[in-house]
């Protein structure tokens, strides 16, 4: 697990009511998790969130424009919320929260994280090192 990414995800937990955060790949693999979240549970969440995102994306036609891009999925339970947003090309950020969380605060923090993660996940272009002999 990438400790730098985990540290970044931990910042989401500064919002009162935020519980856990995961960064997942589009194919459902765990890329990073908050330090207090069990790895086995995080792996299960990553696989499930990949499916949730895929199902959500197929509903764009329901908004009368099948060409719309998916942005966020929000799932409500009796005991809390699950937020899932795009974190760049082929990555998603998921955060769980208690029912008392300020939804505007947590979504704003998630957008901030996505901006930071985008810088970390983007590989800089290679410099032309010249031809090998």
PDB file of C-alpha atoms in Angstrom:
ATOM      1  CA  UNK A   1       0.000   0.000   0.000  1.00  0.00           C
ATOM      2  CA  UNK A   2       1.257   3.465  -0.873  1.00  0.00           C
ATOM      3  CA  UNK A   3       1.813   5.279   2.457  1.00  0.00           C
ATOM      4  CA  UNK A   4       1.730   8.722   0.804  1.00  0.00           C
ATOM      5  CA  UNK A   5      -1.690   7.997  -0.672  1.00  0.00           C
ATOM      6  CA  UNK A   6      -2.929   6.591   2.642  1.00  0.00           C
ATOM      7  CA  UNK A   7      -1.819   9.740   4.417  1.00  0.00           C
ATOM      8  CA  UNK A   8      -3.715  11.809   1.845  1.00  0.00           C
ATOM      9  CA  UNK A   9      -6.832   9.677   2.310  1.00  0.00           C
ATOM     10  CA  UNK A  10      -6.568  10.075   6.084  1.00  0.00           C
ATOM     11  CA  UNK A  11      -7.167  13.804   5.599  1.00  0.00           C
ATOM     12  CA  UNK A  12     -10.749  12.973   4.561  1.00  0.00           C
ATOM     13  CA  UNK A  13     -11.303  11.714   8.089  1.00  0.00           C
ATOM     14  CA  UNK A  14     -10.767  15.217   9.462  1.00  0.00           C
ATOM     15  CA  UNK A  15     -14.377  15.929   8.512  1.00  0.00           C
ATOM     16  CA  UNK A  16     -16.600  15.124  11.517  1.00  0.00           C
ATOM     17  CA  UNK A  17     -18.542  11.956  10.752  1.00  0.00           C
ATOM     18  CA  UNK A  18     -16.193  10.616   8.070  1.00  0.00           C
ATOM     19  CA  UNK A  19     -15.308   6.991   8.833  1.00  0.00           C
ATOM     20  CA  UNK A  20     -13.132   5.396   6.143  1.00  0.00           C
ATOM     21  CA  UNK A  21     -11.746   6.178   2.698  1.00  0.00           C
ATOM     22  CA  UNK A  22     -10.469   4.006  -0.139  1.00  0.00           C
ATOM     23  CA  UNK A  23      -8.912   4.679  -3.503  1.00  0.00           C
ATOM     24  CA  UNK A  24      -9.714   1.993  -6.050  1.00  0.00           C
ATOM     25  CA  UNK A  25      -8.913   1.225  -9.644  1.00  0.00           C
ATOM     26  CA  UNK A  26     -11.659   0.901 -12.248  1.00  0.00           C
ATOM     27  CA  UNK A  27     -11.203  -2.859 -12.247  1.00  0.00           C
ATOM     28  CA  UNK A  28     -11.916  -3.040  -8.515  1.00  0.00           C
ATOM     29  CA  UNK A  29      -8.417  -3.296  -7.086  1.00  0.00           C
ATOM     30  CA  UNK A  30      -7.513  -1.466  -3.904  1.00  0.00           C
ATOM     31  CA  UNK A  31      -4.937   1.251  -4.498  1.00  0.00           C
ATOM     32  CA  UNK A  32      -4.910   2.833  -1.020  1.00  0.00           C
ATOM     33  CA  UNK A  33      -6.960   2.964   2.169  1.00  0.00           C
ATOM     34  CA  UNK A  34      -7.098   4.969   5.339  1.00  0.00           C
ATOM     35  CA  UNK A  35      -4.745   3.569   7.917  1.00  0.00           C
ATOM     36  CA  UNK A  36      -7.454   2.502  10.367  1.00  0.00           C
ATOM     37  CA  UNK A  37      -9.387   0.442   7.797  1.00  0.00           C
ATOM     38  CA  UNK A  38      -8.728  -3.305   7.660  1.00  0.00           C
ATOM     39  CA  UNK A  39      -7.127  -4.443   4.381  1.00  0.00           C
ATOM     40  CA  UNK A  40      -9.468  -7.393   3.837  1.00  0.00           C
ATOM     41  CA  UNK A  41     -12.495  -5.139   4.324  1.00  0.00           C
ATOM     42  CA  UNK A  42     -10.945  -2.522   2.041  1.00  0.00           C
ATOM     43  CA  UNK A  43     -10.416  -5.155  -0.674  1.00  0.00           C
ATOM     44  CA  UNK A  44     -14.094  -6.172  -0.438  1.00  0.00           C
ATOM     45  CA  UNK A  45     -15.200  -2.530  -0.568  1.00  0.00           C
ATOM     46  CA  UNK A  46     -12.991  -1.878  -3.605  1.00  0.00           C
ATOM     47  CA  UNK A  47     -14.528  -4.753  -5.555  1.00  0.00           C
ATOM     48  CA  UNK A  48     -18.071  -3.737  -4.590  1.00  0.00           C
ATOM     49  CA  UNK A  49     -17.515  -0.055  -5.411  1.00  0.00           C
ATOM     50  CA  UNK A  50     -16.252  -0.935  -8.847  1.00  0.00           C
ATOM     51  CA  UNK A  51     -19.545  -2.684  -9.471  1.00  0.00           C
ATOM     52  CA  UNK A  52     -21.570   0.190  -8.011  1.00  0.00           C
ATOM     53  CA  UNK A  53     -19.792   2.657 -10.286  1.00  0.00           C
ATOM     54  CA  UNK A  54     -20.372   0.487 -13.315  1.00  0.00           C
ATOM     55  CA  UNK A  55     -24.083   0.136 -12.545  1.00  0.00           C
ATOM     56  CA  UNK A  56     -24.410   3.857 -11.858  1.00  0.00           C
ATOM     57  CA  UNK A  57     -22.732   4.775 -15.132  1.00  0.00           C
ATOM     58  CA  UNK A  58     -25.284   2.763 -17.111  1.00  0.00           C
ATOM     59  CA  UNK A  59     -28.112   4.970 -15.799  1.00  0.00           C
ATOM     60  CA  UNK A  60     -27.130   8.100 -17.724  1.00  0.00           C
ATOM     61  CA  UNK A  61     -29.974   7.462 -20.176  1.00  0.00           C
ATOM     62  CA  UNK A  62     -32.387   7.919 -17.249  1.00  0.00           C
ATOM     63  CA  UNK A  63     -31.401  11.620 -17.270  1.00  0.00           C
ATOM     64  CA  UNK A  64     -32.422  11.741 -20.939  1.00  0.00           C
ATOM     65  CA  UNK A  65     -28.857  11.962 -22.242  1.00  0.00           C
ATOM     66  CA  UNK A  66     -26.984   8.662 -22.483  1.00  0.00           C
ATOM     67  CA  UNK A  67     -23.766  10.523 -23.328  1.00  0.00           C
ATOM     68  CA  UNK A  68     -23.472  12.147 -19.905  1.00  0.00           C
ATOM     69  CA  UNK A  69     -20.417  11.357 -17.811  1.00  0.00           C
ATOM     70  CA  UNK A  70     -20.842   9.740 -14.407  1.00  0.00           C
ATOM     71  CA  UNK A  71     -19.655  11.952 -11.549  1.00  0.00           C
ATOM     72  CA  UNK A  72     -20.842  10.597  -8.218  1.00  0.00           C
ATOM     73  CA  UNK A  73     -22.875   7.888  -6.565  1.00  0.00           C
ATOM     74  CA  UNK A  74     -24.353   8.341  -3.114  1.00  0.00           C
ATOM     75  CA  UNK A  75     -25.758   5.412  -1.148  1.00  0.00           C
ATOM     76  CA  UNK A  76     -27.721   5.942   2.052  1.00  0.00           C
ATOM     77  CA  UNK A  77     -28.098   3.368   4.814  1.00  0.00           C
ATOM     78  CA  UNK A  78     -29.903   3.608   8.154  1.00  0.00           C
ATOM     79  CA  UNK A  79     -26.530   4.130   9.802  1.00  0.00           C
ATOM     80  CA  UNK A  80     -24.679   6.289   7.306  1.00  0.00           C
ATOM     81  CA  UNK A  81     -23.572   7.190   3.812  1.00  0.00           C
ATOM     82  CA  UNK A  82     -21.219   5.929   1.132  1.00  0.00           C
ATOM     83  CA  UNK A  83     -19.878   8.489  -1.349  1.00  0.00           C
ATOM     84  CA  UNK A  84     -18.157   7.394  -4.553  1.00  0.00           C
ATOM     85  CA  UNK A  85     -16.606   9.829  -7.040  1.00  0.00           C
ATOM     86  CA  UNK A  86     -14.252   9.728  -9.966  1.00  0.00           C
ATOM     87  CA  UNK A  87     -10.628  10.294  -9.001  1.00  0.00           C
ATOM     88  CA  UNK A  88      -9.218  10.654 -12.486  1.00  0.00           C
ATOM     89  CA  UNK A  89      -8.743   8.247 -15.340  1.00  0.00           C
ATOM     90  CA  UNK A  90      -9.459   4.743 -14.086  1.00  0.00           C
ATOM     91  CA  UNK A  91      -9.614   5.526 -10.357  1.00  0.00           C
ATOM     92  CA  UNK A  92     -12.383   6.168  -7.841  1.00  0.00           C
ATOM     93  CA  UNK A  93     -12.474   7.613  -4.352  1.00  0.00           C
ATOM     94  CA  UNK A  94     -14.908   6.163  -1.844  1.00  0.00           C
ATOM     95  CA  UNK A  95     -15.685   7.524   1.607  1.00  0.00           C
ATOM     96  CA  UNK A  96     -18.041   6.186   4.264  1.00  0.00           C
ATOM     97  CA  UNK A  97     -19.628   8.491   6.804  1.00  0.00           C
ATOM     98  CA  UNK A  98     -22.041   8.532   9.719  1.00  0.00           C
ATOM     99  CA  UNK A  99     -25.560   9.969   9.282  1.00  0.00           C
ATOM    100  CA  UNK A 100     -24.471  13.218  10.965  1.00  0.00           C
ATOM    101  CA  UNK A 101     -21.787  14.109   8.403  1.00  0.00           C
ATOM    102  CA  UNK A 102     -22.152  17.446   6.661  1.00  0.00           C
ATOM    103  CA  UNK A 103     -22.613  16.281   3.083  1.00  0.00           C
ATOM    104  CA  UNK A 104     -21.319  19.522   1.589  1.00  0.00           C
ATOM    105  CA  UNK A 105     -18.151  19.346   3.708  1.00  0.00           C
ATOM    106  CA  UNK A 106     -17.366  15.744   2.848  1.00  0.00           C
ATOM    107  CA  UNK A 107     -17.978  16.152  -0.888  1.00  0.00           C
ATOM    108  CA  UNK A 108     -15.848  19.325  -0.917  1.00  0.00           C
ATOM    109  CA  UNK A 109     -13.014  17.477   0.873  1.00  0.00           C
ATOM    110  CA  UNK A 110     -13.317  14.600  -1.572  1.00  0.00           C
ATOM    111  CA  UNK A 111     -12.990  17.004  -4.517  1.00  0.00           C
ATOM    112  CA  UNK A 112      -9.893  18.508  -2.885  1.00  0.00           C
ATOM    113  CA  UNK A 113      -8.454  15.024  -2.466  1.00  0.00           C
ATOM    114  CA  UNK A 114      -9.163  14.155  -6.087  1.00  0.00           C
ATOM    115  CA  UNK A 115      -7.223  17.235  -7.180  1.00  0.00           C
ATOM    116  CA  UNK A 116      -4.260  16.226  -4.984  1.00  0.00           C
ATOM    117  CA  UNK A 117      -4.471  12.579  -6.021  1.00  0.00           C
ATOM    118  CA  UNK A 118      -4.551  13.545  -9.678  1.00  0.00           C
ATOM    119  CA  UNK A 119      -1.170  15.186  -9.285  1.00  0.00           C
ATOM    120  CA  UNK A 120       0.226  12.113  -7.503  1.00  0.00           C
ATOM    121  CA  UNK A 121      -1.258   9.544  -9.880  1.00  0.00           C
ATOM    122  CA  UNK A 122      -0.242  11.270 -13.096  1.00  0.00           C
ATOM    123  CA  UNK A 123       3.073  10.085 -14.404  1.00  0.00           C
ATOM    124  CA  UNK A 124       5.169  12.971 -15.722  1.00  0.00           C
ATOM    125  CA  UNK A 125       6.238  12.685 -19.360  1.00  0.00           C
ATOM    126  CA  UNK A 126       9.589  11.055 -19.914  1.00  0.00           C
ATOM    127  CA  UNK A 127      12.426  13.253 -20.937  1.00  0.00           C
ATOM    128  CA  UNK A 128      14.146  12.485 -24.201  1.00  0.00           C
ATOM    129  CA  UNK A 129      17.231  10.710 -22.948  1.00  0.00           C
ATOM    130  CA  UNK A 130      18.727  10.324 -26.398  1.00  0.00           C
ATOM    131  CA  UNK A 131      19.202   7.245 -28.473  1.00  0.00           C
ATOM    132  CA  UNK A 132      20.797   4.188 -26.985  1.00  0.00           C
ATOM    133  CA  UNK A 133      23.933   2.944 -28.624  1.00  0.00           C
TER     134      UNK A 133
END
